[in-house]
Short mmCIF file of C-alpha atoms in Angstrom, two decimals:
data_model
loop_
_atom_site.label_atom_id
_atom_site.label_comp_id
_atom_site.label_asym_id
_atom_site.label_seq_id
_atom_site.Cartn_x
_atom_site.Cartn_y
_atom_site.Cartn_z
CA MET G 1 -0.17 0.46 0.47
CA ASP G 2 3.20 2.65 0.34
CA GLU G 3 3.85 1.86 -3.01
CA LEU G 4 -0.12 2.66 -4.28
CA LYS G 5 0.55 5.95 -1.67
CA SER G 6 3.88 7.15 -3.62
CA VAL G 7 2.51 6.91 -7.39
CA ALA G 8 -1.01 8.69 -5.83
CA ASP G 9 0.92 11.29 -4.65
CA ALA G 10 2.88 11.50 -6.90
CA ILE G 11 0.11 12.05 -9.64
CA VAL G 12 -1.34 14.92 -7.50
CA ALA G 13 1.84 16.89 -6.79
CA HIS G 14 2.46 20.55 -6.63
CA GLN G 15 1.09 22.34 -10.03
CA LYS G 16 0.56 18.58 -11.48
CA GLY G 17 -2.14 16.65 -12.80
CA ILE G 18 -2.80 13.96 -15.60
CA LEU G 19 -3.39 13.97 -19.38
CA ALA G 20 -6.27 11.69 -20.35
CA ALA G 21 -4.39 10.06 -24.17
CA ASP G 22 -6.55 6.64 -23.20
CA GLU G 23 -9.07 7.45 -26.68
CA SER G 24 -10.70 4.47 -28.15
CA ASN G 25 -9.59 4.00 -31.70
CA PRO G 26 -13.41 4.52 -32.23
CA THR G 27 -12.57 8.30 -30.07
CA ILE G 28 -9.73 8.92 -31.63
CA LYS G 29 -11.13 8.52 -35.29
CA LYS G 30 -13.68 11.17 -34.14
CA ARG G 31 -10.62 13.09 -33.18
CA PHE G 32 -8.78 12.48 -36.48
CA ASP G 33 -11.85 12.99 -38.57
CA SER G 34 -12.33 16.73 -37.72
CA ILE G 35 -9.00 17.58 -38.94
CA LYS G 36 -9.54 14.71 -41.96
CA LEU G 37 -7.12 12.71 -40.91
CA GLU G 38 -6.93 9.18 -41.77
CA SER G 39 -6.83 7.14 -38.18
CA THR G 40 -4.26 4.61 -38.72
CA GLU G 41 -2.12 3.17 -36.24
CA GLU G 42 0.71 5.08 -37.50
CA ASN G 43 -1.16 8.74 -37.39
CA ARG G 44 -2.25 7.49 -33.68
CA ARG G 45 1.30 6.80 -33.00
CA ARG G 46 2.78 9.90 -34.16
CA TYR G 47 0.13 12.31 -32.50
CA ARG G 48 0.51 10.47 -29.04
CA GLU G 49 4.51 11.09 -29.60
CA LEU G 50 3.98 14.75 -30.44
CA LEU G 51 2.39 15.04 -27.10
CA PHE G 52 4.70 12.82 -25.17
CA THR G 53 7.58 14.74 -26.30
CA THR G 54 6.83 18.30 -25.79
CA GLU G 55 9.85 20.49 -24.07
CA GLY G 56 8.92 21.32 -20.42
CA ILE G 57 5.66 19.50 -19.49
CA GLU G 58 6.63 17.20 -17.27
CA ARG G 59 7.02 20.37 -15.06
CA TYR G 60 3.03 20.18 -15.08
CA ILE G 61 1.88 16.54 -16.04
CA SER G 62 2.65 13.87 -13.47
CA GLY G 63 1.22 10.84 -15.46
CA VAL G 64 -0.41 9.99 -18.70
CA ILE G 65 -3.25 7.64 -18.84
CA LEU G 66 -2.74 5.08 -22.44
CA PHE G 67 -4.37 3.20 -24.60
CA ASP G 68 -3.88 -0.92 -25.03
CA GLU G 69 -2.33 -0.09 -28.18
CA THR G 70 -0.49 3.14 -27.32
CA LEU G 71 1.37 1.21 -24.29
CA ARG G 72 2.46 -1.46 -27.09
CA GLN G 73 4.27 1.93 -29.52
CA ASN G 74 7.34 3.27 -29.25
CA SER G 75 8.65 6.45 -30.55
CA ARG G 76 10.24 6.95 -33.49
CA ASP G 77 13.46 5.89 -32.14
CA GLY G 78 12.19 2.96 -30.87
CA THR G 79 11.73 3.70 -27.21
CA PRO G 80 8.55 2.33 -26.20
CA PHE G 81 6.24 5.01 -24.70
CA ALA G 82 6.13 3.83 -21.10
CA GLU G 83 9.96 3.93 -20.87
CA LEU G 84 10.20 7.62 -22.59
CA LEU G 85 7.47 8.79 -20.11
CA SER G 86 9.18 7.52 -17.32
CA SER G 87 12.48 8.97 -17.84
CA ARG G 88 11.11 12.12 -17.96
CA GLY G 89 9.43 11.62 -14.69
CA ILE G 90 6.10 10.97 -16.12
CA ILE G 91 4.10 8.11 -14.92
CA PRO G 92 2.43 5.87 -17.26
CA GLY G 93 -0.91 4.45 -16.83
CA ILE G 94 -3.51 2.22 -18.75
CA LYS G 95 -7.02 2.57 -19.58
CA VAL G 96 -8.41 -1.08 -18.70
CA ASP G 97 -12.44 -0.85 -19.06
CA LYS G 98 -13.63 -2.04 -22.14
CA GLY G 99 -16.28 0.47 -22.49
CA ALA G 100 -19.51 0.94 -21.57
CA LYS G 101 -22.74 -0.74 -23.11
CA ALA G 102 -26.39 -0.93 -22.55
CA LEU G 103 -27.69 -2.23 -19.25
CA ALA G 104 -30.24 -5.11 -20.04
CA LEU G 105 -33.52 -4.43 -19.12
CA HIS G 106 -32.41 -0.80 -18.11
CA PRO G 107 -33.31 1.21 -21.28
CA GLY G 108 -31.32 4.70 -21.31
CA GLU G 109 -28.80 3.13 -18.88
CA LYS G 110 -25.49 1.96 -19.31
CA ILE G 111 -22.43 -0.77 -17.58
CA THR G 112 -18.91 -0.48 -17.95
CA GLU G 113 -17.38 -3.80 -19.33
CA GLY G 114 -14.16 -5.60 -18.85
CA LEU G 115 -13.81 -7.72 -15.16
CA ASP G 116 -13.51 -11.12 -16.97
CA GLY G 117 -9.83 -11.37 -17.41
CA LEU G 118 -8.85 -8.33 -15.88
CA ARG G 119 -6.46 -10.00 -13.21
CA GLU G 120 -4.18 -11.53 -16.16
CA ARG G 121 -4.15 -8.04 -18.21
CA LEU G 122 -3.27 -5.94 -14.82
CA ALA G 123 -0.20 -8.30 -14.49
CA GLU G 124 0.89 -7.73 -18.13
CA TYR G 125 0.14 -3.92 -17.79
CA LYS G 126 2.71 -4.07 -14.77
CA GLN G 127 5.38 -5.87 -16.94
CA LEU G 128 4.86 -3.26 -19.52
CA GLY G 129 5.42 -0.45 -17.13
CA ALA G 130 1.90 0.93 -16.04
CA LYS G 131 1.57 1.90 -12.32
CA PHE G 132 -1.91 3.07 -12.61
CA ALA G 133 -5.13 2.11 -14.28
CA LYS G 134 -8.52 3.65 -14.99
CA TRP G 135 -11.66 2.53 -15.37
CA ARG G 136 -14.92 4.71 -16.43
CA GLY G 137 -18.54 4.48 -15.20
CA VAL G 138 -21.38 6.28 -17.32
CA ILE G 139 -24.24 7.94 -16.00
CA GLN G 140 -26.33 9.54 -17.93
CA ILE G 141 -29.57 11.56 -16.53
CA ASP G 142 -32.44 11.49 -18.56
CA GLY G 143 -35.63 12.91 -16.62
CA HIS G 144 -36.41 12.00 -13.06
CA ASP G 145 -36.54 8.27 -13.87
CA ILE G 146 -32.34 7.83 -15.24
CA PRO G 147 -30.38 7.29 -13.72
CA SER G 148 -32.09 4.55 -11.70
CA THR G 149 -30.80 3.37 -7.89
CA TYR G 150 -30.00 -0.17 -9.73
CA GLY G 151 -28.06 1.62 -12.49
CA MET G 152 -25.90 3.56 -10.16
CA HIS G 153 -25.52 0.17 -7.78
CA ALA G 154 -23.97 -1.81 -11.10
CA ASN G 155 -21.95 0.52 -11.97
CA ALA G 156 -19.75 1.38 -8.55
CA HIS G 157 -20.39 -2.26 -8.09
CA ALA G 158 -17.66 -2.97 -10.88
CA LEU G 159 -15.53 0.56 -10.31
CA ALA G 160 -14.98 -1.50 -6.42
CA ARG G 161 -14.46 -4.50 -8.13
CA TYR G 162 -11.75 -3.28 -10.56
CA ALA G 163 -10.09 -0.98 -7.78
CA ALA G 164 -10.07 -3.70 -5.92
CA LEU G 165 -8.20 -5.98 -8.63
CA CYS G 166 -5.84 -3.40 -8.91
CA GLN G 167 -4.89 -2.78 -5.29
CA GLU G 168 -3.94 -6.59 -5.10
CA ALA G 169 -1.60 -6.30 -8.33
CA ASP G 170 0.01 -3.19 -6.64
CA ILE G 171 -1.40 -0.45 -9.80
CA LEU G 172 -3.10 2.65 -8.42
CA PRO G 173 -6.91 2.65 -9.58
CA ILE G 174 -8.26 5.38 -10.59
CA VAL G 175 -12.31 5.45 -10.09
CA GLU G 176 -14.02 7.63 -12.71
CA PRO G 177 -17.76 7.46 -11.73
CA GLU G 178 -18.92 10.06 -14.73
CA VAL G 179 -22.00 11.38 -14.76
CA LEU G 180 -22.70 13.08 -18.11
CA MET G 181 -23.62 16.58 -18.80
CA ASP G 182 -24.72 16.17 -22.28
CA GLY G 183 -28.26 15.73 -21.18
CA PRO G 184 -31.19 19.34 -20.71
CA ASN G 185 -30.95 18.63 -16.59
CA ASP G 186 -29.45 22.07 -14.84
CA MET G 187 -26.96 22.18 -12.23
CA ASP G 188 -29.16 21.26 -9.48
CA ARG G 189 -30.02 17.88 -10.95
CA CYS G 190 -26.49 17.24 -11.66
CA GLU G 191 -25.57 17.50 -7.79
CA VAL G 192 -28.06 15.45 -6.76
CA VAL G 193 -27.43 12.59 -9.28
CA THR G 194 -23.48 12.97 -8.63
CA SER G 195 -24.01 12.95 -4.86
CA LYS G 196 -25.86 9.67 -4.98
CA MET G 197 -23.09 8.32 -7.19
CA LEU G 198 -20.44 9.60 -4.87
CA GLU G 199 -22.41 7.58 -1.82
CA ILE G 200 -23.10 4.01 -3.25
CA LEU G 201 -19.51 4.48 -4.67
CA PHE G 202 -17.85 4.76 -1.85
CA ALA G 203 -19.80 2.42 0.24
CA GLU G 204 -19.12 -0.64 -2.65
CA LEU G 205 -15.33 0.32 -2.29
CA ASP G 206 -15.42 -0.12 1.30
CA ALA G 207 -17.21 -3.20 0.78
CA HIS G 208 -14.63 -4.50 -1.36
CA ARG G 209 -11.76 -3.77 1.22
CA VAL G 210 -10.68 -1.22 -1.39
CA ILE G 211 -7.91 0.94 0.55
CA PHE G 212 -8.94 4.65 0.26
CA GLU G 213 -5.38 5.94 0.99
CA GLY G 214 -4.49 3.90 -2.32
CA ILE G 215 -7.10 5.52 -4.97
CA LEU G 216 -7.69 8.56 -6.78
CA LEU G 217 -11.47 9.93 -7.83
CA LYS G 218 -11.94 10.91 -11.03
CA PRO G 219 -15.73 13.04 -11.03
CA ASN G 220 -17.37 15.18 -12.75
CA MET G 221 -18.05 18.61 -11.64
CA VAL G 222 -21.60 19.61 -10.89
CA ILE G 223 -22.45 21.40 -14.05
CA ALA G 224 -25.49 21.76 -15.88
CA GLY G 225 -26.15 19.68 -19.25
CA MET G 226 -25.45 20.88 -22.80
CA LYS G 227 -29.05 21.46 -23.19
CA CYS G 228 -30.15 23.12 -20.53
CA THR G 229 -31.30 26.44 -20.96
CA HIS G 230 -29.74 28.34 -17.91
CA GLU G 231 -26.49 28.83 -17.70
CA SER G 232 -24.27 28.37 -14.11
CA SER G 233 -21.19 31.10 -13.69
CA VAL G 234 -17.74 29.98 -12.88
CA GLN G 235 -18.25 30.45 -9.09
CA GLN G 236 -21.78 28.67 -9.23
CA VAL G 237 -19.90 25.45 -10.63
CA ALA G 238 -17.19 26.15 -7.79
CA GLU G 239 -19.15 26.13 -5.25
CA ALA G 240 -21.36 23.28 -6.22
CA THR G 241 -19.08 21.10 -6.91
CA ALA G 242 -16.54 21.42 -3.94
CA ARG G 243 -19.97 21.08 -1.89
CA CYS G 244 -20.69 17.76 -3.14
CA LEU G 245 -17.21 16.46 -2.89
CA ARG G 246 -16.67 17.45 0.96
CA ARG G 247 -19.70 15.66 1.95
CA TYR G 248 -19.42 12.86 0.31
CA VAL G 249 -15.61 12.12 -0.37
CA PRO G 250 -13.51 10.44 2.32
CA SER G 251 -10.52 12.97 3.28
CA ALA G 252 -8.14 9.87 3.45
CA VAL G 253 -8.43 9.51 -0.17
CA PRO G 254 -5.57 11.33 -1.25
CA GLY G 255 -6.82 13.09 -4.54
CA ILE G 256 -9.43 14.15 -6.80
CA VAL G 257 -8.26 14.60 -10.46
CA PHE G 258 -11.55 16.10 -12.54
CA LEU G 259 -12.25 14.92 -15.81
CA SER G 260 -13.60 17.56 -18.10
CA GLY G 261 -16.61 15.99 -19.85
CA GLY G 262 -16.72 18.00 -22.72
CA GLN G 263 -16.12 21.66 -21.38
CA SER G 264 -13.95 23.65 -23.54
CA ALA G 265 -10.44 24.09 -22.46
CA GLU G 266 -10.85 27.31 -20.67
CA ASP G 267 -14.18 26.50 -19.14
CA ALA G 268 -12.43 23.39 -17.27
CA THR G 269 -9.23 25.75 -16.29
CA ASP G 270 -11.15 28.11 -15.08
CA HIS G 271 -13.60 25.86 -13.21
CA LEU G 272 -10.63 23.69 -11.64
CA ASN G 273 -8.88 27.16 -10.70
CA ALA G 274 -11.37 28.71 -9.37
CA MET G 275 -12.38 25.33 -6.99
CA ASN G 276 -8.64 25.91 -5.62
CA ALA G 277 -8.88 29.63 -5.03
CA MET G 278 -11.62 28.99 -2.75
CA GLY G 279 -9.27 28.03 -0.12
CA SER G 280 -8.02 24.18 0.95
CA TYR G 281 -9.41 20.37 0.74
CA PRO G 282 -8.60 17.24 2.68
CA TRP G 283 -7.42 16.43 -0.70
CA GLN G 284 -5.69 17.72 -3.34
CA LEU G 285 -8.12 19.17 -6.42
CA SER G 286 -6.14 17.99 -9.82
CA PHE G 287 -7.01 17.43 -13.08
CA SER G 288 -7.25 14.48 -15.76
CA TYR G 289 -7.99 16.00 -18.90
CA GLY G 290 -8.48 14.53 -22.78
CA ARG G 291 -10.08 17.08 -24.75
CA ALA G 292 -9.61 20.19 -22.49
CA LEU G 293 -5.41 19.46 -22.79
CA GLN G 294 -5.48 18.19 -26.50
CA ALA G 295 -8.44 19.83 -28.82
CA PRO G 296 -6.53 23.00 -29.31
CA VAL G 297 -3.30 20.69 -29.63
CA LEU G 298 -4.95 18.48 -32.54
CA ALA G 299 -6.09 21.76 -34.14
CA ALA G 300 -2.94 23.34 -34.67
CA TRP G 301 -1.41 19.82 -35.34
CA GLY G 302 -3.58 18.82 -38.07
CA GLY G 303 -1.37 15.81 -39.14
CA LYS G 304 0.87 17.71 -40.82
CA GLU G 305 5.04 17.15 -39.85
CA ASN G 306 5.49 21.07 -40.36
CA ASN G 307 3.07 21.89 -37.49
CA VAL G 308 4.51 19.87 -34.71
CA ALA G 309 6.62 22.84 -33.07
CA THR G 310 3.30 24.88 -33.08
CA ALA G 311 1.27 22.01 -31.74
CA GLN G 312 3.46 21.41 -28.97
CA LYS G 313 4.03 25.26 -27.79
CA ILE G 314 0.24 24.98 -27.34
CA PHE G 315 -0.14 21.67 -25.61
CA PHE G 316 2.73 22.73 -22.85
CA LYS G 317 0.94 26.13 -22.68
CA ARG G 318 -2.25 24.65 -21.97
CA CYS G 319 -0.76 22.23 -19.03
CA GLN G 320 1.06 25.17 -18.00
CA LEU G 321 -2.03 27.23 -17.13
CA ASN G 322 -3.81 23.69 -15.42
CA GLY G 323 -0.57 23.98 -13.61
CA LEU G 324 -1.73 27.44 -12.49
CA ALA G 325 -5.40 26.75 -11.73
CA ARG G 326 -4.19 23.69 -9.29
CA GLU G 327 -2.84 26.71 -7.28
CA GLY G 328 -5.94 29.12 -7.93
CA LYS G 329 -3.77 31.39 -9.81
CA TYR G 330 -5.24 31.20 -13.52
CA ASN G 331 -7.47 33.81 -15.42
CA ARG G 332 -8.88 34.16 -18.62
CA ALA G 333 -6.58 36.57 -19.43
CA MET G 334 -3.93 34.73 -19.86
CA GLU G 335 -5.49 32.74 -22.71
CA THR G 336 -5.17 35.55 -24.81
CA ALA G 337 -1.62 36.84 -23.83
CA THR G 338 -0.43 33.41 -24.91
CA ASN G 339 -1.18 32.94 -28.24
CA SER G 340 -0.02 36.79 -29.22
#
């Protein structure tokens, strides 16, 4: 457990957070479609290498979540990506779930698959250099009946089984119960669902004998759905999220690494900053962003080799801004200043 705790503490160290580069092949195809680039194994490798070799990111990026394919890939000079990251003081991690599928007899709800054979896969991933793992549960909000209590229990049970297997294998589990933000619900409804999900989740983790000091939590922020007509301010999101987490996340958990969940790069950074500016917490508040770190980078790169330096400069700046948000020292004026 000391090893897991040290990995957790290193991931949420001062000014640092996680790059989520664990997009499945169907997901990264959508990203590449936006820049009219074919999603081949080599193009995926090229893009991940662009991210991992950006100079200076180790000041702000403590860990990278990899997809199975990426963990097995090498840089152009033949260095395995896990080894490349480790040599820079960045901890390699691995997404281990097999994706969310329809929950049988519960229309509109999903359950994440991938527990079968996970013990054996974790042993292999550890040999390949992974020191932490991630599993994502997906909770959809739709009216007052979805999510059902059963749907939340089913996802919490899967997350707890995964976390227990990780700790057994001396791999730090990142536990991700994502309440999606793509519905018409307001912020209050999101807070109710997020609160209930966290309450159920930690009861399941405790029942599975998961040691809270040896996990990280990757939750959504409490935010209105994208189809909601009522906009919430940055401060409202920060206050609601902090209130929810204080009530339901045990103080033994070393850190909370937020997902961006479809927020813009600027919004995700602003919300994290506002929470950290509000004061101290029993756990570190950090980030585990995918699109919120990568979207501007992907657009700048466009699949062209002569754009790599520009894309890497943009990536470094996004990492730096989120590092500042970890201290409550970010402001939106920095966005235009950095792009000039």
